[in-house]
Amino acid sequence: MVRDARVNEKGLRKGAWSEEEDGKLRAYILRYGHWNWRLLPRFAGLDRCGKSCRLRWMNYLKPGLKRGSYTKEEQDLIAKLHDELGSKWSAIAARLPGRTDNEIKNYWHTHIKTGRRKANKSGEQAGIVREEQSSEIIHCNSFWEAVARSDAYNSTSDEAQEVRRTLEKPDQVSSDMYILESSSPDSVVSAGAVNWDSDSSVEQNCSEILSGSNSSVFISCRENDESASFSESSFGFHESFWTEPFMVDTSGGQDFNLWALDVEGLFSTCLSSFDDYLQKLENNE
DNA sequence: AATACCCTCAACCGCCGTACG
DNA sequence: TCGTACGGCGGTTGAGGGTAT
């Protein structure tokens, strides 16, 4: 993870920073600021080049930096801004308070870019199936992008309007839920909106779908019906779910029809969670 | 248990734009 | 106008941890 400490041709240290070095740099800058990066290490008592000091401060020591995993909002924003701006990491970082350009760049290369590559690769495989259905596949970077790009989603049909309401303003929807239905056990997932009748049992509906086909049902709960006992967290949705690459199948016309690739095996996780949930229902837990 | 391979991310490198003498 | 110094940026590297075989 960290490089070994080494020494360059000028006798200055390279590689991983020690706690002592971090302490010196932090203490100096907090007291005197960084008025000249090239001269700073000499005054701060560090055997480092100015560039190294600057990088360490900017990317690691500067107060206010966030560490740790990215929120869904941050992930979406990075993907969106990269589509708009390209590899302008500093410009992207300016829109994400507490995140550095280096960190975002790393995140892009290791998560989003990799995810898109996997989606494309999987898409080529899944394309064989889709080809038989004469459908058009659009690769999307996330579930939400897939939703937004769907023709059906942008149509004026009642169903599309329901879906929009549910997804965009979940707090204003009483009992609508959104269902993802797996049509094959290992890879492709279709998605559709279901208008749950407020008088019917959500659990019963799900059970009927499960027993009525060989499908697996995953539910993205965007509902606000407190009587319904489903919630996103109930199913233990993998946090990456919302940013995983999806594909939109536009062959369905006005039928809302998304195809998602289970590139990370996330749906099996969801499925087991759902099965656990149903088991609990049966056991009246 | 050993080894190979993959993934992550801190850190480095080289280039570019700007300021200044 | 030119040369130099500096800060900033984006691309790349590679150590180390995780995972698969």
Short mmCIF file of C-alpha atoms (C1' of nucleotides) in Angstrom, two decimals:
data_model
loop_
_atom_site.label_atom_id
_atom_site.label_comp_id
_atom_site.label_asym_id
_atom_site.label_seq_id
_atom_site.Cartn_x
_atom_site.Cartn_y
_atom_site.Cartn_z
CA MET A 1 0.00 0.00 0.00
CA VAL A 2 2.77 2.41 0.89
CA ARG A 3 6.15 2.68 -0.68
CA ASP A 4 9.36 2.00 1.11
CA ALA A 5 11.22 5.08 2.21
CA ARG A 6 14.05 5.77 -0.18
CA VAL A 7 16.45 8.57 -0.87
CA ASN A 8 16.77 10.44 -4.14
CA GLU A 9 19.94 11.68 -5.80
CA LYS A 10 19.89 14.86 -3.67
CA GLY A 11 19.74 12.92 -0.43
CA LEU A 12 16.07 13.75 0.09
CA ARG A 13 13.69 11.12 1.36
CA LYS A 14 11.10 9.56 -0.94
CA GLY A 15 8.26 7.15 -0.38
CA ALA A 16 5.97 6.66 2.54
CA TRP A 17 5.73 9.41 5.13
CA SER A 18 6.38 8.60 8.77
CA GLU A 19 4.20 9.88 11.61
CA GLU A 20 7.07 12.10 12.70
CA GLU A 21 7.32 13.68 9.27
CA ASP A 22 3.55 14.19 9.14
CA GLY A 23 3.72 15.85 12.53
CA LYS A 24 6.47 18.24 11.48
CA LEU A 25 4.74 19.22 8.27
CA ARG A 26 1.36 19.67 9.91
CA ALA A 27 2.75 21.70 12.78
CA TYR A 28 4.74 23.98 10.50
CA ILE A 29 1.95 24.72 8.04
CA LEU A 30 -0.67 25.25 10.71
CA ARG A 31 1.62 27.80 12.34
CA TYR A 32 3.27 29.51 9.36
CA GLY A 33 1.28 28.46 6.30
CA HIS A 34 2.83 27.30 3.03
CA TRP A 35 4.45 30.43 1.70
CA ASN A 36 6.97 28.63 -0.52
CA TRP A 37 6.81 24.89 -1.06
CA ARG A 38 10.41 24.59 -2.21
CA LEU A 39 11.83 26.27 0.88
CA LEU A 40 9.27 24.96 3.32
CA PRO A 41 10.85 21.56 4.05
CA ARG A 42 14.13 23.18 5.11
CA PHE A 43 12.37 25.42 7.62
CA ALA A 44 10.09 22.62 8.77
CA GLY A 45 13.03 20.31 9.40
CA LEU A 46 12.09 17.81 6.71
CA ASP A 47 14.40 15.94 4.34
CA ARG A 48 11.81 16.07 1.60
CA CYS A 49 11.42 17.98 -1.63
CA GLY A 50 8.82 20.73 -1.75
CA LYS A 51 6.64 18.85 -4.17
CA SER A 52 6.46 15.88 -1.87
CA CYS A 53 5.49 18.16 1.04
CA ARG A 54 2.83 19.87 -1.02
CA LEU A 55 1.34 16.57 -2.15
CA ARG A 56 1.32 15.16 1.36
CA TRP A 57 -0.41 18.25 2.71
CA MET A 58 -2.93 18.62 -0.09
CA ASN A 59 -3.91 14.96 -0.28
CA TYR A 60 -3.59 13.77 3.28
CA LEU A 61 -2.91 16.27 6.04
CA LYS A 62 -4.97 19.30 5.11
CA PRO A 63 -7.83 19.82 7.57
CA GLY A 64 -11.31 19.09 6.31
CA LEU A 65 -10.41 16.18 4.07
CA LYS A 66 -12.87 13.33 4.03
CA ARG A 67 -11.59 9.82 4.34
CA GLY A 68 -13.34 6.59 3.67
CA SER A 69 -16.03 5.35 1.36
CA TYR A 70 -17.99 7.50 -1.04
CA THR A 71 -21.67 8.21 -0.66
CA LYS A 72 -24.06 7.42 -3.47
CA GLU A 73 -24.40 11.14 -4.17
CA GLU A 74 -20.64 11.49 -4.49
CA GLN A 75 -20.38 8.47 -6.76
CA ASP A 76 -23.13 9.77 -9.02
CA LEU A 77 -21.61 13.23 -9.10
CA ILE A 78 -18.15 11.93 -10.01
CA ALA A 79 -19.59 9.86 -12.86
CA LYS A 80 -21.67 12.78 -14.08
CA LEU A 81 -18.86 15.31 -13.86
CA HIS A 82 -16.43 12.99 -15.59
CA ASP A 83 -18.88 12.61 -18.45
CA GLU A 84 -19.13 16.39 -18.64
CA LEU A 85 -15.54 17.42 -17.97
CA GLY A 86 -13.42 14.39 -18.78
CA SER A 87 -10.23 13.92 -16.78
CA LYS A 88 -10.33 17.36 -15.19
CA TRP A 89 -9.81 15.94 -11.74
CA SER A 90 -9.16 19.24 -10.04
CA ALA A 91 -12.36 20.66 -11.49
CA ILE A 92 -14.27 17.60 -10.37
CA ALA A 93 -12.70 17.78 -6.92
CA ALA A 94 -13.81 21.40 -6.63
CA ARG A 95 -17.40 20.14 -6.71
CA LEU A 96 -16.85 17.55 -4.00
CA PRO A 97 -15.95 19.24 -0.72
CA GLY A 98 -13.39 17.31 1.27
CA ARG A 99 -12.27 15.12 -1.61
CA THR A 100 -8.96 15.60 -3.40
CA ASP A 101 -8.29 15.33 -7.11
CA ASN A 102 -5.90 12.46 -6.47
CA GLU A 103 -8.45 10.55 -4.44
CA ILE A 104 -11.18 11.07 -7.02
CA LYS A 105 -8.83 10.07 -9.81
CA ASN A 106 -7.99 6.87 -7.96
CA TYR A 107 -11.64 6.21 -7.30
CA TRP A 108 -12.51 6.69 -10.93
CA HIS A 109 -9.83 4.32 -12.15
CA THR A 110 -10.52 1.62 -9.58
CA HIS A 111 -14.30 1.72 -9.35
CA ILE A 112 -16.20 3.56 -12.05
CA LYS A 113 -13.91 2.93 -15.00
CA THR A 114 -13.49 -0.71 -14.00
CA GLY A 115 -17.22 -1.07 -13.61
CA ARG A 116 -17.86 0.32 -17.07
CA ARG A 117 -15.29 -1.97 -18.58
CA LYS A 118 -16.89 -4.95 -16.90
CA ALA A 119 -20.31 -3.84 -18.10
CA ASN A 120 -19.10 -3.59 -21.66
CA LYS A 121 -17.47 -6.99 -21.44
CA SER A 122 -20.57 -8.55 -19.90
CA GLY A 123 -22.70 -6.70 -22.40
CA GLU A 124 -20.95 -8.41 -25.24
CA GLN A 125 -21.86 -11.73 -23.69
CA ALA A 126 -25.41 -10.74 -22.83
CA GLY A 127 -25.74 -9.23 -26.28
CA ILE A 128 -26.09 -12.71 -27.71
CA VAL A 129 -29.32 -13.14 -25.81
CA ARG A 130 -30.55 -9.65 -26.51
CA GLU A 131 -29.75 -9.98 -30.19
CA GLU A 132 -32.32 -12.75 -30.49
CA GLN A 133 -34.86 -10.27 -29.21
CA SER A 134 -33.75 -7.60 -31.71
CA SER A 135 -33.32 -5.16 -28.92
CA GLU A 136 -31.10 -2.17 -28.60
CA ILE A 137 -28.81 -2.08 -25.62
CA ILE A 138 -27.55 1.13 -24.10
CA HIS A 139 -24.77 0.88 -21.59
CA CYS A 140 -25.24 3.02 -18.53
CA ASN A 141 -23.02 3.77 -15.63
CA SER A 142 -25.57 3.30 -12.92
CA PHE A 143 -29.07 2.22 -12.19
CA TRP A 144 -30.16 5.82 -12.09
CA GLU A 145 -28.59 6.65 -15.42
CA ALA A 146 -30.30 3.61 -16.89
CA VAL A 147 -33.60 4.80 -15.54
CA ALA A 148 -33.12 8.31 -16.84
CA ARG A 149 -32.18 7.14 -20.32
CA SER A 150 -35.02 4.75 -20.72
CA ASP A 151 -37.48 5.70 -23.46
CA ALA A 152 -40.26 4.32 -21.37
CA TYR A 153 -39.20 6.43 -18.44
CA ASN A 154 -39.38 9.51 -20.58
CA SER A 155 -42.70 8.60 -22.10
CA THR A 156 -46.04 10.03 -21.09
CA SER A 157 -47.60 6.70 -20.18
CA ASP A 158 -49.24 6.35 -16.81
CA GLU A 159 -46.74 3.73 -15.82
CA ALA A 160 -43.78 5.90 -16.72
CA GLN A 161 -45.26 8.76 -14.75
CA GLU A 162 -45.67 6.48 -11.78
CA VAL A 163 -42.09 5.41 -12.07
CA ARG A 164 -40.89 8.99 -12.24
CA ARG A 165 -42.90 9.97 -9.21
CA THR A 166 -41.63 6.99 -7.31
CA LEU A 167 -38.01 7.48 -8.14
CA GLU A 168 -37.79 11.24 -8.05
CA LYS A 169 -40.00 12.00 -5.08
CA PRO A 170 -40.27 8.84 -3.03
CA ASP A 171 -41.46 10.82 -0.04
CA GLN A 172 -44.53 11.90 -2.00
CA VAL A 173 -45.56 8.44 -3.08
CA SER A 174 -47.78 6.56 -0.77
CA SER A 175 -47.40 2.94 -1.65
CA ASP A 176 -45.63 2.58 -4.94
CA MET A 177 -42.72 0.31 -5.16
CA TYR A 178 -40.19 -0.49 -7.73
CA ILE A 179 -39.38 -4.05 -8.61
CA LEU A 180 -36.34 -5.59 -10.15
CA GLU A 181 -37.07 -9.00 -11.53
CA SER A 182 -34.37 -11.47 -12.34
CA SER A 183 -35.11 -13.45 -15.46
CA SER A 184 -32.04 -15.60 -15.20
CA PRO A 185 -30.26 -16.76 -12.12
CA ASP A 186 -26.85 -15.42 -12.81
CA SER A 187 -26.71 -12.40 -15.00
CA VAL A 188 -29.56 -10.42 -16.45
CA VAL A 189 -32.13 -8.58 -14.45
CA SER A 190 -35.13 -6.71 -15.72
CA ALA A 191 -36.77 -3.92 -13.85
CA GLY A 192 -40.26 -2.62 -13.77
CA ALA A 193 -42.58 -0.44 -11.79
CA VAL A 194 -45.43 -1.96 -9.93
CA ASN A 195 -48.28 0.04 -8.56
CA TRP A 196 -49.11 -1.53 -5.32
CA ASP A 197 -52.68 -1.28 -4.34
CA SER A 198 -52.67 0.33 -0.97
CA ASP A 199 -55.18 -2.18 0.34
CA SER A 200 -53.26 -5.22 -0.75
CA SER A 201 -50.54 -6.94 1.09
CA VAL A 202 -47.10 -6.12 -0.14
CA GLU A 203 -45.81 -9.36 1.18
CA GLN A 204 -48.52 -11.31 -0.61
CA ASN A 205 -47.77 -9.61 -3.90
CA CYS A 206 -44.13 -10.46 -3.64
CA SER A 207 -44.85 -14.02 -2.70
CA GLU A 208 -47.16 -14.40 -5.70
CA ILE A 209 -44.52 -13.11 -8.04
CA LEU A 210 -41.97 -15.42 -6.54
CA SER A 211 -44.18 -18.48 -6.71
CA GLY A 212 -45.67 -17.62 -10.09
CA SER A 213 -42.48 -17.78 -12.06
CA ASN A 214 -38.93 -18.85 -11.83
CA SER A 215 -37.96 -15.27 -11.31
CA SER A 216 -36.25 -13.80 -8.36
CA VAL A 217 -37.60 -10.52 -7.14
CA PHE A 218 -35.58 -7.70 -5.82
CA ILE A 219 -37.21 -4.62 -4.54
CA SER A 220 -35.91 -1.14 -4.56
CA CYS A 221 -38.08 0.36 -1.94
CA ARG A 222 -38.87 3.90 -2.82
CA GLU A 223 -42.11 3.87 -0.96
CA ASN A 224 -43.29 5.80 1.98
CA ASP A 225 -45.96 3.50 3.23
CA GLU A 226 -45.17 2.87 6.81
CA SER A 227 -47.52 -0.06 6.90
CA ALA A 228 -45.36 -1.83 4.37
CA SER A 229 -42.54 -3.51 6.11
CA PHE A 230 -40.09 -3.32 3.26
CA SER A 231 -37.23 -0.97 3.21
CA GLU A 232 -34.01 -0.83 1.33
CA SER A 233 -32.06 -1.78 4.38
CA SER A 234 -34.35 -4.73 5.09
CA PHE A 235 -32.81 -6.48 2.13
CA GLY A 236 -29.28 -5.58 2.90
CA PHE A 237 -28.72 -4.10 -0.52
CA HIS A 238 -25.08 -3.97 -1.32
CA GLU A 239 -24.03 -0.33 -1.17
CA SER A 240 -22.54 -0.57 -4.64
CA PHE A 241 -25.85 -1.57 -6.14
CA TRP A 242 -26.89 1.92 -7.03
CA THR A 243 -23.74 2.68 -8.92
CA GLU A 244 -23.23 -0.61 -10.70
CA PRO A 245 -23.31 -0.54 -14.49
CA PHE A 246 -26.69 -1.19 -16.04
CA MET A 247 -27.99 -1.64 -19.52
CA VAL A 248 -31.24 -0.35 -20.91
CA ASP A 249 -33.14 -2.54 -23.30
CA THR A 250 -35.11 -0.17 -25.50
CA SER A 251 -36.89 -2.86 -27.44
CA GLY A 252 -39.84 -2.66 -25.14
CA GLY A 253 -40.99 0.68 -26.42
CA GLN A 254 -43.39 2.13 -23.94
CA ASP A 255 -42.92 -0.83 -21.60
CA PHE A 256 -40.54 0.12 -18.91
CA ASN A 257 -37.74 -2.32 -19.40
CA LEU A 258 -34.27 -2.19 -17.92
CA TRP A 259 -31.63 -4.81 -18.12
CA ALA A 260 -28.98 -4.85 -15.53
CA LEU A 261 -25.78 -6.81 -15.51
CA ASP A 262 -24.83 -8.46 -12.32
CA VAL A 263 -21.18 -7.70 -12.82
CA GLU A 264 -20.24 -8.05 -9.21
CA GLY A 265 -22.60 -10.82 -8.20
CA LEU A 266 -24.52 -8.33 -6.12
CA PHE A 267 -27.95 -9.64 -6.90
CA SER A 268 -27.24 -12.99 -5.38
CA THR A 269 -26.55 -11.06 -2.20
CA CYS A 270 -29.88 -9.29 -2.55
CA LEU A 271 -31.65 -12.53 -3.27
CA SER A 272 -30.36 -14.26 -0.20
CA SER A 273 -31.43 -11.25 1.82
CA PHE A 274 -34.88 -11.39 0.33
CA ASP A 275 -35.14 -15.09 1.00
CA ASP A 276 -34.11 -14.42 4.56
CA TYR A 277 -36.85 -11.86 4.78
CA LEU A 278 -39.50 -14.20 3.45
CA GLN A 279 -38.31 -16.85 5.85
CA LYS A 280 -38.77 -14.43 8.70
CA LEU A 281 -42.29 -13.68 7.51
CA GLU A 282 -43.12 -17.34 7.51
CA ASN A 283 -41.71 -17.67 10.98
CA ASN A 284 -43.65 -14.56 12.09
CA GLU A 285 -40.47 -12.97 13.31
"C1'" DA B 1 0.14 -23.83 3.22
"C1'" DA B 2 2.20 -21.84 -0.71
"C1'" DT B 3 2.01 -19.33 -4.70
"C1'" DA B 4 0.15 -16.43 -8.24
"C1'" DC B 5 -2.64 -12.99 -9.46
"C1'" DC B 6 -5.55 -8.91 -8.71
"C1'" DC B 7 -6.85 -4.56 -6.60
"C1'" DT B 8 -6.19 -0.34 -4.15
"C1'" DC B 9 -4.30 4.03 -3.43
"C1'" DA B 10 -0.31 6.83 -1.68
"C1'" DA B 11 3.23 8.79 -3.89
"C1'" DC B 12 6.13 9.97 -7.78
"C1'" DC B 13 7.10 11.90 -12.40
"C1'" DG B 14 6.96 14.96 -16.06
"C1'" DC B 15 4.64 18.49 -18.32
"C1'" DC B 16 2.29 22.94 -18.57
"C1'" DG B 17 0.85 27.65 -17.38
"C1'" DT B 18 1.90 31.68 -14.89
"C1'" DA B 19 4.63 35.10 -12.53
"C1'" DC B 20 8.56 37.63 -12.33
"C1'" DG B 21 13.07 39.60 -13.14
"C1'" DT C 1 11.28 38.58 -25.38
"C1'" DC C 2 13.57 35.18 -22.88
"C1'" DG C 3 14.87 32.31 -18.99
"C1'" DT C 4 13.88 30.60 -14.57
"C1'" DA C 5 11.20 29.23 -10.57
"C1'" DC C 6 7.18 27.64 -8.85
"C1'" DG C 7 2.62 25.62 -8.25
"C1'" DG C 8 -0.68 22.73 -10.13
"C1'" DC C 9 -2.32 18.99 -12.82
"C1'" DG C 10 -2.94 14.40 -14.93
"C1'" DG C 11 -0.74 10.00 -15.90
"C1'" DT C 12 1.66 6.33 -13.97
"C1'" DT C 13 3.98 3.37 -10.67
"C1'" DG C 14 4.54 -0.09 -7.30
"C1'" DA C 15 4.11 -1.75 -2.32
"C1'" DG C 16 1.19 -4.24 0.20
"C1'" DG C 17 -3.10 -6.38 1.26
"C1'" DG C 18 -6.74 -9.42 -0.44
"C1'" DT C 19 -8.37 -13.28 -3.09
"C1'" DA C 20 -8.16 -17.28 -6.01
"C1'" DT C 21 -5.97 -21.49 -7.25
#
